[in-house]
Amino acid sequence: MNYSQTLEFLFSSMPTFQEKGVTAYKPGLERIAAFCRHLGNPQRNYFTVHVAGTNGKGSVSHIIAAVLQQAGYRTGLFTSPHLHDFRERIRVDGEMIPKQKVVNFVDKHHDKMTELGLSFFEMTAALAFDYFAQSDVEVAVVETGLGGRLDATNILLPIVSVVTNIGLEHTALLGDTLEKIAAEKAGIIKKSIPFVLGEANEAYNGVFEQAAAANKTRVTYAEREFVCEAHEMRADGQRFRMVRRRDGHTLDFGLDLLGEYQRRNVLTALTTLDLLHEQTPLTISRRAFVVGAECAARTTALQGRWQLLGEQPRILCDTGHNAHGLACVAEQLRRSHEGGRLYCVMGLSGDKDVDAILALLPRDARYIFTQAAGERALPAAELASRAAAAGLAGETVATVPEAVARAKALAAPADTIFIGGSTFVVAEVL
């Protein structure tokens, strides 16, 4: 098979959660464990950092990977979903896995994958683990797909486990309360392995404390390790001054990402990297962190996080796609379109809490409701109807490219156009 035929096989015979949603989800570790044994357990050949959470785990994973690379380690990075190319999910030192490596892996292990009935995500995780081993990776940053306890990546024995935060998402699979979802994500905590919690919350702190105690480790709360003493937004990123609480050590650095919510992600990443330096065999210098953070997006090719696409009118996009994440996006939107009108090109996935999301969005914006290509997309007409009931004014345009073109036709140079609501909507404009 060539690369296109290989992808066709993967996407057709192993449906992705990205495309199919709940019907593609296969919980449990038996299949991935059996397949990795077949591969020789490649995931044991390097250190791993395991990252879960409702929001921010992609940004945190990319920042950590960029710093580790700057520290001189050959670094693997496994994330999902992808925006354009399947290979975005698997990178070594910022470079995507070569097409031929994907083809060779599927050719070699096709029969075993079929025999075990692997899900798309299980296959992709195993491919990443195998490729990292082949590439002499020294440390890999691995993002969970969904949840934690039963996620395919949870066969790892990491040197640190991280949960960024907990919000209500995928409630049909993970539970309908913050506590239940936290219990699933706490499943990545391993015996005697350091654990970082990015954002504390009285609703679920106890869940993590209990899981950590049962595993003879403790919760390291990012907010108790560092405090942000100064923060400044700039045209090309943002600047931070973080102070380590235990000794007053000050760190000044930049980040080449624009979203204000990255302040929380930076705190989580910094705490994790500090812990890696203090409690694991890895050495991460102050310079490695400063330089790595300043070029994190460029090093890892991270896209879609409050990304500026144009000026006059100002055009922004963000992949925030649930109420927990879009609350931060909506707040920044309200503050960032001074002096002009705000146009929002919005499309949502049908399996989200649509009404909760609509309640968060700015009331004074002009909306252009649309839908991404793919089965999970909420029909634009239904979205517009539910938005109207929520007091949001706008119109319906069938496709994302047409909706963006309509927004550009309406907007004056001083206006702002925001494109988001779904990773799949953003993927069509990047």
Coordinates of C-alpha atoms in Angstrom, one line a residue:
M1 CA 0.0 0.0 0.0
N2 CA 1.1 3.6 -0.6
Y3 CA 0.5 6.3 2.0
S4 CA -3.0 7.3 0.8
Q5 CA -4.1 3.7 0.7
T6 CA -2.8 3.1 4.2
L7 CA -4.7 6.1 5.5
E8 CA -7.8 4.9 3.7
F9 CA -7.5 1.5 5.4
L10 CA -7.0 3.1 8.8
F11 CA -9.9 5.5 8.6
S12 CA -12.3 3.1 7.0
S13 CA -11.6 -0.1 9.0
M14 CA -10.8 1.7 12.3
P15 CA -13.2 4.6 12.8
T16 CA -11.8 7.6 14.7
F17 CA -13.4 9.3 17.6
Q18 CA -12.6 12.5 15.7
E19 CA -15.1 11.5 13.0
K20 CA -17.5 9.1 14.6
G21 CA -17.6 10.2 18.3
V22 CA -18.8 7.7 20.9
T23 CA -19.2 4.8 18.5
A24 CA -15.5 4.7 17.9
Y25 CA -14.6 4.6 21.6
K26 CA -13.2 1.3 22.8
P27 CA -12.3 1.5 26.5
G28 CA -9.9 -1.0 28.1
L29 CA -6.2 -1.8 28.0
E30 CA -6.3 -5.4 27.0
R31 CA -6.0 -4.9 23.2
I32 CA -3.3 -2.2 23.3
A33 CA -1.3 -4.2 25.9
A34 CA -1.5 -7.3 23.7
F35 CA -0.4 -5.4 20.6
C36 CA 2.5 -3.7 22.4
R37 CA 3.7 -7.1 23.6
H38 CA 3.6 -8.2 20.0
L39 CA 5.8 -5.2 19.2
G40 CA 8.2 -5.9 22.0
N41 CA 6.8 -3.3 24.4
P42 CA 8.6 -0.3 22.7
Q43 CA 7.0 2.1 25.2
R44 CA 9.5 0.9 27.8
N45 CA 12.5 2.1 25.9
Y46 CA 12.4 5.7 26.9
F47 CA 11.1 8.0 29.7
T48 CA 7.6 9.2 29.3
V49 CA 5.5 12.2 30.6
H50 CA 1.8 11.4 30.7
V51 CA -0.7 14.2 30.3
A52 CA -4.5 14.1 30.8
G53 CA -7.2 16.7 31.4
T54 CA -10.3 18.2 30.0
N55 CA -8.6 21.3 28.4
G56 CA -5.1 22.5 28.0
K57 CA -3.4 19.1 27.7
G58 CA -2.4 19.7 24.1
S59 CA -0.8 23.1 24.9
V60 CA 0.9 21.7 28.1
S61 CA 2.3 18.7 26.2
H62 CA 3.7 20.9 23.4
I63 CA 5.3 23.4 25.9
I64 CA 6.9 20.5 27.8
A65 CA 8.1 18.9 24.6
A66 CA 9.6 22.1 23.3
V67 CA 11.5 22.7 26.6
L68 CA 12.8 19.1 26.8
Q69 CA 14.0 19.4 23.2
Q70 CA 15.8 22.7 24.1
A71 CA 17.3 20.9 27.1
G72 CA 19.1 18.6 24.6
Y73 CA 16.8 15.5 24.8
R74 CA 15.6 13.7 21.7
T75 CA 11.9 14.2 22.3
G76 CA 8.8 12.4 21.1
L77 CA 5.4 14.0 21.2
F78 CA 2.1 12.2 20.8
T79 CA -1.1 14.3 20.7
S80 CA -4.6 14.2 19.1
P81 CA -6.6 15.1 17.2
H82 CA -4.8 16.3 14.0
L83 CA -5.9 19.3 12.0
H84 CA -4.8 18.4 8.5
D85 CA -2.3 15.5 8.4
F86 CA -2.6 12.3 10.4
R87 CA 1.2 12.6 11.0
E88 CA 0.7 15.7 13.1
R89 CA -0.1 13.3 16.0
I90 CA 3.4 11.8 16.1
R91 CA 6.5 14.0 16.2
V92 CA 10.2 13.6 17.1
D93 CA 12.0 16.8 17.8
G94 CA 9.1 18.7 16.2
E95 CA 9.2 16.7 12.9
M96 CA 6.2 14.6 11.8
I97 CA 6.6 10.9 11.4
P98 CA 7.6 10.1 7.7
K99 CA 4.8 8.8 5.5
Q100 CA 6.8 5.6 4.7
K101 CA 7.1 4.8 8.4
V102 CA 3.3 4.8 8.7
V103 CA 3.0 2.6 5.6
N104 CA 5.7 0.1 6.8
F105 CA 4.1 -0.2 10.2
V106 CA 0.6 -0.9 8.8
D107 CA 2.0 -3.3 6.2
K108 CA 3.9 -5.2 8.8
H109 CA 1.3 -5.4 11.5
H110 CA -2.0 -5.3 9.6
D111 CA -3.1 -8.8 10.4
K112 CA -2.4 -8.5 14.1
M113 CA -4.2 -5.2 14.4
T114 CA -7.2 -6.8 12.6
E115 CA -7.1 -9.9 14.8
L116 CA -7.1 -7.8 18.0
G117 CA -9.8 -5.5 16.7
L118 CA -7.8 -2.4 17.6
S119 CA -9.5 1.0 17.6
F120 CA -8.0 3.8 15.5
F121 CA -6.6 5.4 18.6
E122 CA -5.0 2.2 19.9
M123 CA -3.3 1.7 16.6
T124 CA -2.1 5.3 16.5
A125 CA -0.7 5.1 20.1
A126 CA 1.1 1.9 19.3
L127 CA 2.6 3.3 16.1
A128 CA 3.8 6.3 18.1
F129 CA 5.4 4.1 20.8
D130 CA 7.1 2.0 18.2
Y131 CA 8.3 5.0 16.1
F132 CA 9.8 6.7 19.2
A133 CA 11.7 3.5 20.0
Q134 CA 13.0 3.3 16.5
S135 CA 14.0 6.9 16.6
D136 CA 16.1 6.6 19.7
V137 CA 13.8 9.0 21.6
E138 CA 15.1 9.7 25.1
V139 CA 11.8 11.1 26.5
A140 CA 8.3 11.2 25.1
V141 CA 5.4 13.5 26.1
V142 CA 2.2 11.5 25.6
E143 CA -1.3 13.0 25.7
T144 CA -4.2 10.8 26.6
G145 CA -7.0 10.5 24.1
L146 CA -10.1 10.4 26.3
G147 CA -10.3 10.1 30.0
G148 CA -7.3 8.3 31.6
R149 CA -8.0 5.1 33.4
L150 CA -9.1 3.1 30.4
D151 CA -7.3 5.2 27.8
A152 CA -4.9 3.3 25.5
T153 CA -2.0 5.4 26.6
N154 CA -2.4 4.2 30.2
I155 CA -0.2 1.2 29.6
L156 CA 2.7 3.6 30.2
L157 CA 4.8 3.7 33.3
P158 CA 5.8 7.4 33.2
I159 CA 8.3 9.4 35.3
V160 CA 5.6 12.0 36.0
S161 CA 1.8 12.1 35.4
V162 CA -0.1 15.3 34.8
V163 CA -3.8 16.3 34.9
T164 CA -4.4 19.9 33.6
N165 CA -7.9 20.4 34.9
I166 CA -11.4 18.8 35.0
G167 CA -14.5 20.1 33.2
L168 CA -17.8 18.5 32.1
E169 CA -17.1 16.8 28.8
H170 CA -17.8 13.4 27.3
T171 CA -20.2 12.8 30.2
A172 CA -21.8 9.8 28.5
L173 CA -18.5 8.0 28.7
L174 CA -16.7 9.5 31.8
G175 CA -19.5 10.4 34.1
D176 CA -21.9 13.3 34.7
T177 CA -20.1 15.1 37.6
L178 CA -16.7 16.6 38.0
E179 CA -15.9 14.0 40.7
K180 CA -16.7 11.1 38.4
I181 CA -14.7 12.6 35.5
A182 CA -11.8 13.3 37.9
A183 CA -11.9 9.7 39.1
E184 CA -11.4 8.5 35.5
K185 CA -8.5 10.9 34.8
A186 CA -7.0 10.1 38.2
G187 CA -6.5 6.6 36.8
I188 CA -3.2 7.7 35.2
I189 CA -1.7 8.1 38.7
K190 CA 0.9 5.3 39.2
K191 CA 2.5 3.9 42.3
S192 CA 5.3 6.1 43.7
I193 CA 5.3 8.2 40.5
P194 CA 5.1 12.1 40.9
F195 CA 1.8 13.6 40.0
V196 CA 1.0 17.2 39.0
L197 CA -2.5 18.8 39.1
G198 CA -2.6 21.9 37.0
E199 CA -5.9 23.6 38.3
A200 CA -7.2 22.8 41.8
N201 CA -10.9 22.7 42.5
E202 CA -12.6 21.9 45.8
A203 CA -15.1 19.8 43.8
Y204 CA -12.4 17.3 42.8
N205 CA -9.2 17.9 44.8
G206 CA -10.2 15.1 47.2
V207 CA -10.5 12.6 44.3
F208 CA -6.9 13.1 43.3
E209 CA -5.7 13.2 46.9
Q210 CA -7.3 9.8 47.5
A211 CA -5.9 8.3 44.3
A212 CA -2.5 9.6 45.1
A213 CA -2.5 8.3 48.6
A214 CA -3.6 4.9 47.4
N215 CA -0.6 4.9 45.0
K216 CA 1.9 6.1 47.7
T217 CA 2.5 9.4 46.0
R218 CA 1.2 12.9 46.6
V219 CA -0.5 15.6 44.6
T220 CA 1.7 18.5 43.5
Y221 CA -0.6 21.5 43.0
A222 CA 0.8 23.8 40.3
E223 CA -0.8 26.8 41.9
R224 CA 1.0 26.1 45.2
E225 CA 4.4 25.7 43.6
F226 CA 4.5 28.9 41.5
V227 CA 2.7 32.2 41.4
C228 CA 2.4 34.5 38.4
E229 CA 3.7 37.9 39.7
A230 CA 3.5 39.7 36.3
H231 CA 1.8 39.1 33.0
E232 CA 1.9 41.1 29.7
M233 CA 0.2 40.4 26.4
R234 CA 2.2 41.4 23.3
A235 CA 1.6 41.3 19.6
D236 CA 3.8 38.2 19.1
G237 CA 3.0 36.4 22.3
Q238 CA 3.0 37.1 26.1
R239 CA 5.5 37.6 28.9
F240 CA 5.4 36.2 32.4
R241 CA 7.2 36.6 35.7
M242 CA 6.8 33.4 37.7
V243 CA 8.0 33.1 41.3
R244 CA 8.7 29.7 42.9
R245 CA 6.9 29.8 46.3
R246 CA 9.3 27.6 48.2
D247 CA 12.4 29.8 47.7
G248 CA 11.3 33.0 46.0
H249 CA 13.2 32.1 42.8
T250 CA 12.0 34.4 39.9
L251 CA 11.7 33.4 36.3
D252 CA 11.1 35.9 33.5
F253 CA 10.2 34.4 30.1
G254 CA 8.0 34.7 27.0
L255 CA 5.6 32.3 25.3
D256 CA 4.8 32.5 21.5
L257 CA 1.1 31.7 22.1
L258 CA -1.5 34.4 22.4
G259 CA -4.4 32.9 24.4
E260 CA -4.8 34.4 27.9
Y261 CA -5.8 30.9 29.1
Q262 CA -2.2 29.8 28.4
R263 CA -1.3 31.5 31.7
R264 CA -2.8 28.4 33.4
N265 CA -1.1 26.0 31.0
V266 CA 2.3 27.6 31.5
L267 CA 1.9 27.2 35.2
T268 CA 1.2 23.5 34.8
A269 CA 4.0 23.0 32.3
L270 CA 6.5 25.0 34.5
T271 CA 5.6 23.0 37.6
T272 CA 6.0 19.7 35.7
L273 CA 9.3 20.7 34.3
D274 CA 10.6 21.8 37.7
L275 CA 9.5 18.5 39.2
L276 CA 11.2 16.6 36.3
H277 CA 14.4 18.5 37.1
E278 CA 14.2 18.0 40.8
Q279 CA 12.9 14.4 41.1
T280 CA 13.8 12.5 37.9
P281 CA 17.0 11.7 36.0
L282 CA 16.3 14.6 33.6
T283 CA 18.2 17.9 33.8
I284 CA 16.4 21.0 32.6
S285 CA 18.2 24.3 33.0
R286 CA 16.7 27.7 33.4
R287 CA 17.9 28.6 29.9
A288 CA 16.3 25.5 28.4
F289 CA 12.9 26.5 29.9
V290 CA 13.2 30.2 28.8
V291 CA 14.3 29.4 25.3
G292 CA 11.9 26.5 24.9
A293 CA 8.8 28.4 26.0
E294 CA 9.7 31.4 23.8
C295 CA 9.5 29.2 20.7
A296 CA 7.2 26.4 21.9
A297 CA 4.6 26.8 19.1
R298 CA 7.3 27.2 16.4
T299 CA 9.3 24.2 17.7
T300 CA 6.3 21.8 17.9
A301 CA 4.1 23.3 15.1
L302 CA 1.2 23.9 17.5
Q303 CA -1.7 25.6 15.8
G304 CA -5.2 26.8 16.5
R305 CA -4.7 28.3 20.0
W306 CA -5.9 31.9 19.8
Q307 CA -4.1 32.1 16.5
L308 CA -4.0 35.3 14.5
L309 CA -4.8 34.7 10.9
G310 CA -5.1 38.3 9.5
E311 CA -5.3 42.0 10.2
Q312 CA -7.8 44.6 9.0
P313 CA -10.1 43.0 9.9
R314 CA -8.4 41.1 12.7
I315 CA -9.1 37.4 12.2
L316 CA -8.6 34.9 15.1
C317 CA -9.3 31.2 15.5
D318 CA -9.3 28.9 18.5
T319 CA -9.9 25.2 18.9
G320 CA -11.8 25.5 22.2
H321 CA -14.7 23.2 21.8
N322 CA -16.5 22.7 25.2
A323 CA -18.1 24.9 27.8
H324 CA -15.1 24.7 30.1
G325 CA -12.6 25.8 27.4
L326 CA -14.9 28.2 25.6
A327 CA -15.6 30.2 28.8
C328 CA -12.0 31.4 28.7
V329 CA -12.2 32.1 24.9
A330 CA -15.4 34.0 25.3
E331 CA -14.0 36.2 28.1
Q332 CA -10.9 37.1 26.0
L333 CA -13.2 37.9 23.0
R334 CA -15.2 40.3 25.1
R335 CA -12.1 42.2 26.0
S336 CA -10.3 42.1 22.7
H337 CA -12.5 43.7 20.1
E338 CA -12.5 47.3 21.2
G339 CA -13.3 49.9 18.6
G340 CA -15.0 47.6 16.1
R341 CA -17.7 45.0 15.6
L342 CA -17.3 41.3 16.4
Y343 CA -18.2 38.7 13.9
C344 CA -18.2 35.0 15.0
V345 CA -18.1 32.1 12.6
M346 CA -19.3 29.3 14.8
G347 CA -19.8 25.6 14.3
L348 CA -20.2 22.9 17.1
S349 CA -20.1 19.2 17.3
G350 CA -23.5 17.6 18.1
D351 CA -22.2 15.7 21.1
K352 CA -21.3 18.8 23.1
D353 CA -23.4 20.7 25.7
V354 CA -24.6 23.1 23.0
D355 CA -26.9 25.2 25.3
A356 CA -24.2 25.6 27.9
I357 CA -21.7 26.8 25.2
L358 CA -24.2 29.3 23.7
A359 CA -24.9 30.8 27.1
L360 CA -21.2 31.8 27.4
L361 CA -20.9 33.6 24.0
P362 CA -20.9 37.4 23.7
R363 CA -24.4 38.8 23.1
D364 CA -23.2 41.8 21.1
A365 CA -21.5 39.8 18.3
R366 CA -23.0 39.1 14.9
Y367 CA -23.0 35.3 14.3
I368 CA -22.5 33.3 11.2
F369 CA -23.5 29.7 12.0
T370 CA -22.0 26.9 10.0
Q371 CA -21.0 23.3 10.2
A372 CA -17.7 21.5 9.5
A373 CA -17.5 18.6 7.1
G374 CA -18.0 15.3 9.1
E375 CA -20.6 13.3 10.8
R376 CA -20.2 14.8 14.3
A377 CA -21.0 18.3 13.2
L378 CA -24.3 19.8 14.5
P379 CA -26.3 21.0 11.5
A380 CA -26.0 24.7 11.0
A381 CA -29.7 25.3 10.9
E382 CA -30.2 23.6 14.3
L383 CA -27.3 25.5 15.8
A384 CA -28.8 28.8 14.5
S385 CA -32.2 27.9 15.9
R386 CA -30.9 27.1 19.4
A387 CA -28.7 30.2 19.3
A388 CA -31.7 32.4 18.5
A389 CA -33.5 30.9 21.5
A390 CA -30.4 31.8 23.6
G391 CA -30.5 35.4 22.3
L392 CA -27.7 35.3 19.7
A393 CA -28.4 37.0 16.4
G394 CA -27.0 35.9 13.1
E395 CA -27.4 33.9 9.9
T396 CA -26.7 30.5 8.6
V397 CA -24.1 29.6 5.9
A398 CA -23.7 26.0 4.8
T399 CA -19.9 25.5 4.8
V400 CA -17.0 26.8 6.8
P401 CA -15.2 28.4 3.8
E402 CA -18.4 30.1 2.7
A403 CA -19.1 31.3 6.3
V404 CA -15.6 32.8 6.6
A405 CA -16.0 34.5 3.2
R406 CA -19.3 35.9 4.3
A407 CA -17.7 37.3 7.5
K408 CA -14.9 38.9 5.6
A409 CA -17.5 40.5 3.2
L410 CA -19.4 42.0 6.2
A411 CA -16.5 43.1 8.3
A412 CA -14.8 46.6 8.2
P413 CA -11.1 47.0 8.7
A414 CA -11.5 47.9 12.4
D415 CA -13.7 44.8 13.1
T416 CA -12.7 41.4 14.5
I417 CA -13.7 38.0 13.1
F418 CA -13.5 35.0 15.4
I419 CA -13.6 31.4 14.0
G420 CA -14.2 28.5 16.3
G421 CA -16.5 26.3 18.4
S422 CA -15.0 23.1 17.1
T423 CA -11.5 21.8 16.2
F424 CA -13.0 20.7 12.9
V425 CA -14.2 24.2 12.0
V426 CA -10.7 25.6 12.8
A427 CA -9.0 22.8 10.7
E428 CA -10.9 24.1 7.6
V429 CA -9.3 27.5 7.9
L430 CA -5.7 26.7 8.8

